[in-house]
Tab-separated table of C-alpha atoms in Angstrom:
chain	number	residue	atom	x	y	z
A	696	UNK	CA	-0.095	0.377	0.325
A	697	UNK	CA	1.029	3.328	-1.484
A	698	UNK	CA	2.417	6.349	1.834
A	699	UNK	CA	0.465	9.086	-0.047
A	700	UNK	CA	-2.995	7.398	0.225
A	701	UNK	CA	-2.748	5.884	3.396
A	702	UNK	CA	-2.232	9.251	4.516
A	703	UNK	CA	-4.907	10.363	2.140
A	704	UNK	CA	-7.585	7.959	3.728
A	705	UNK	CA	-5.804	8.690	7.216
A	706	UNK	CA	-6.191	13.023	6.292
A	707	UNK	CA	-9.630	12.516	5.126
A	708	UNK	CA	-11.295	10.322	7.913
A	709	UNK	CA	-9.719	13.401	10.594
A	710	UNK	CA	-11.198	16.092	8.315
A	711	UNK	CA	-14.340	14.079	8.357
A	712	UNK	CA	-13.965	13.645	12.163
A	713	UNK	CA	-13.076	17.868	12.658
A	714	UNK	CA	-15.615	18.731	10.227
A	715	UNK	CA	-19.235	17.321	12.311
A	716	UNK	CA	-17.275	18.302	15.309
A	717	UNK	CA	-17.800	22.018	14.260
A	718	UNK	CA	-21.040	21.262	12.124
A	719	UNK	CA	-21.987	20.198	16.127
A	720	UNK	CA	-21.512	23.108	17.372
A	721	UNK	CA	-22.775	25.164	15.027
A	722	UNK	CA	-25.886	23.709	14.620
A	723	UNK	CA	-26.611	24.341	18.006
A	724	UNK	CA	-27.068	27.862	17.087
A	725	UNK	CA	-29.032	26.533	14.067
A	726	UNK	CA	-27.667	27.285	10.030
A	727	UNK	CA	-28.280	29.730	7.545
A	728	UNK	CA	-29.564	27.492	4.405
A	729	UNK	CA	-29.077	24.886	2.998
A	730	UNK	CA	-25.841	22.981	4.214
A	731	UNK	CA	-25.552	26.045	6.419
A	732	UNK	CA	-24.990	28.832	3.710
A	733	UNK	CA	-26.511	32.485	3.431
A	734	UNK	CA	-27.760	34.707	6.134
A	735	UNK	CA	-29.439	33.724	8.636
A	736	UNK	CA	-30.592	36.285	11.658
A	737	UNK	CA	-29.728	35.805	15.515
A	738	UNK	CA	-28.976	32.418	16.358
A	739	UNK	CA	-31.779	30.797	15.224
A	740	UNK	CA	-33.164	32.438	12.268
A	741	UNK	CA	-33.547	30.518	8.942
A	742	UNK	CA	-32.295	32.999	7.280
A	743	UNK	CA	-33.198	33.515	3.476
A	744	UNK	CA	-33.529	29.322	2.466
A	745	UNK	CA	-35.707	27.264	4.792
A	746	UNK	CA	-33.826	23.420	4.767
A	747	UNK	CA	-31.017	21.356	6.364
A	748	UNK	CA	-29.283	19.758	3.591
A	749	UNK	CA	-28.969	15.982	4.039
A	750	UNK	CA	-32.565	15.524	5.791
A	751	UNK	CA	-31.158	14.147	8.145
A	752	UNK	CA	-29.079	11.315	6.382
A	753	UNK	CA	-25.872	13.007	7.545
A	754	UNK	CA	-24.148	10.838	9.481
A	755	UNK	CA	-25.079	8.812	6.493
A	756	UNK	CA	-23.744	10.565	4.157
A	757	UNK	CA	-20.475	10.546	5.673
A	758	UNK	CA	-20.182	6.900	5.944
A	759	UNK	CA	-20.780	6.117	2.765
A	760	UNK	CA	-18.366	8.668	1.119
A	761	UNK	CA	-15.637	7.217	3.488
A	762	UNK	CA	-16.359	3.939	2.943
A	763	UNK	CA	-15.357	4.756	-1.090
A	764	UNK	CA	-12.319	6.275	0.237
A	765	UNK	CA	-12.136	2.628	2.338
A	766	UNK	CA	-12.432	0.960	-0.347
A	767	UNK	CA	-9.400	1.575	-2.598
A	768	UNK	CA	-7.294	0.385	0.176
A	769	UNK	CA	-7.946	-3.097	-0.217
A	770	UNK	CA	-8.103	-4.260	2.824
A	771	UNK	CA	-6.992	-7.511	4.384
A	772	UNK	CA	-10.026	-9.271	6.251
A	773	UNK	CA	-7.954	-8.388	9.484
A	774	UNK	CA	-8.082	-4.468	8.436
A	775	UNK	CA	-11.399	-4.295	7.566
A	776	UNK	CA	-12.509	-5.666	11.171
A	777	UNK	CA	-11.019	-2.691	12.322
A	778	UNK	CA	-13.090	-0.124	10.062
A	779	UNK	CA	-15.666	-1.952	10.864
A	780	UNK	CA	-14.916	-0.913	14.552
A	781	UNK	CA	-13.795	1.911	13.637
A	782	UNK	CA	-16.978	3.017	11.325
A	783	UNK	CA	-19.062	2.105	13.703
A	784	UNK	CA	-18.164	3.756	16.682
A	785	UNK	CA	-18.023	6.805	14.888
A	786	UNK	CA	-21.659	6.596	13.195
A	787	UNK	CA	-23.198	6.150	16.697
A	788	UNK	CA	-21.106	8.671	17.874
A	789	UNK	CA	-22.702	10.939	15.243
A	790	UNK	CA	-26.098	9.151	16.262
A	791	UNK	CA	-25.422	9.622	19.501
A	792	UNK	CA	-23.963	13.765	18.678
A	793	UNK	CA	-26.944	14.954	16.696
A	794	UNK	CA	-29.437	13.880	20.021
A	795	UNK	CA	-27.437	16.008	22.218
A	796	UNK	CA	-26.992	19.133	19.729
A	797	UNK	CA	-31.424	18.574	19.237
A	798	UNK	CA	-31.710	18.366	23.553
A	799	UNK	CA	-28.955	21.344	23.683
A	800	UNK	CA	-31.321	23.984	21.675
A	801	UNK	CA	-34.121	23.186	22.565
A	802	UNK	CA	-32.369	24.107	26.104
A	803	UNK	CA	-30.853	27.546	24.599
A	804	UNK	CA	-33.433	28.320	22.589
A	805	UNK	CA	-35.793	27.856	26.051
A	806	UNK	CA	-33.399	30.158	28.073
A	807	UNK	CA	-33.507	32.864	25.697
A	808	UNK	CA	-36.729	32.876	25.177
A	809	UNK	CA	-36.963	33.864	29.135
A	810	UNK	CA	-37.362	37.434	29.602
A	811	UNK	CA	-34.114	37.588	31.592
A	812	UNK	CA	-32.073	34.804	29.807
A	813	UNK	CA	-29.427	32.819	32.402
A	814	UNK	CA	-26.166	33.944	30.454
A	815	UNK	CA	-23.845	32.575	33.120
A	816	UNK	CA	-25.208	29.422	32.967
A	817	UNK	CA	-25.599	29.486	28.704
A	818	UNK	CA	-22.070	29.386	28.850
A	819	UNK	CA	-21.315	26.905	31.289
A	820	UNK	CA	-23.108	24.465	28.509
A	821	UNK	CA	-21.667	25.749	25.961
A	822	UNK	CA	-18.149	25.119	28.165
A	823	UNK	CA	-19.810	21.706	29.116
A	824	UNK	CA	-20.072	21.028	25.261
A	825	UNK	CA	-16.897	21.974	24.070
A	826	UNK	CA	-15.457	19.980	26.414
A	827	UNK	CA	-18.009	16.884	25.963
A	828	UNK	CA	-17.094	17.493	22.060
A	829	UNK	CA	-12.774	17.406	22.609
A	830	UNK	CA	-13.315	14.618	24.544
A	831	UNK	CA	-14.347	12.705	22.206
A	832	UNK	CA	-12.757	13.766	19.057
A	833	UNK	CA	-9.312	12.252	21.079
A	834	UNK	CA	-10.836	9.367	21.149
A	835	UNK	CA	-11.485	9.425	17.571
A	836	UNK	CA	-7.695	9.866	17.349
A	837	UNK	CA	-6.777	7.771	19.481
A	838	UNK	CA	-8.680	4.802	17.179
A	839	UNK	CA	-7.990	5.885	13.730
A	840	UNK	CA	-4.162	5.878	15.050
A	841	UNK	CA	-4.650	2.167	16.271
A	842	UNK	CA	-6.576	1.891	12.394
A	843	UNK	CA	-3.982	3.050	10.943
A	844	UNK	CA	-1.657	0.725	12.638
A	845	UNK	CA	-2.824	-1.666	11.155
A	846	UNK	CA	-2.010	-0.724	7.669
A	847	UNK	CA	0.572	-2.236	5.307
């Protein structure tokens, strides 16, 4: 297996993980239009556009793209098993993060709808969320490292 291809795949995996972390934080405040582009007004405005893009199938979409990249590597059965482990973990994490974002968004919306929102409490919730995302990314990087070490 060529080293350039390995670096490309590992870079792609790391990029997917980082993008989802950014999307997760941005999702808390609501996106602008389709795929988050375009102007949006306030933390929950829909801007000029309505839709959310992939209709909630973002984890499947990202994993399908990742599967395509990994298929180019012609993995051995042991490597495929390791990749399936990483893939399953990432999928579970993305789906759990989606539910957490929904809950956090509703909590933030409810707090901001109050006549005098507790900004300090919102600040604490956001910091806690950022620390959680950071911890999840660290775990993902450890999994990616173990997968990378299984490659030829």
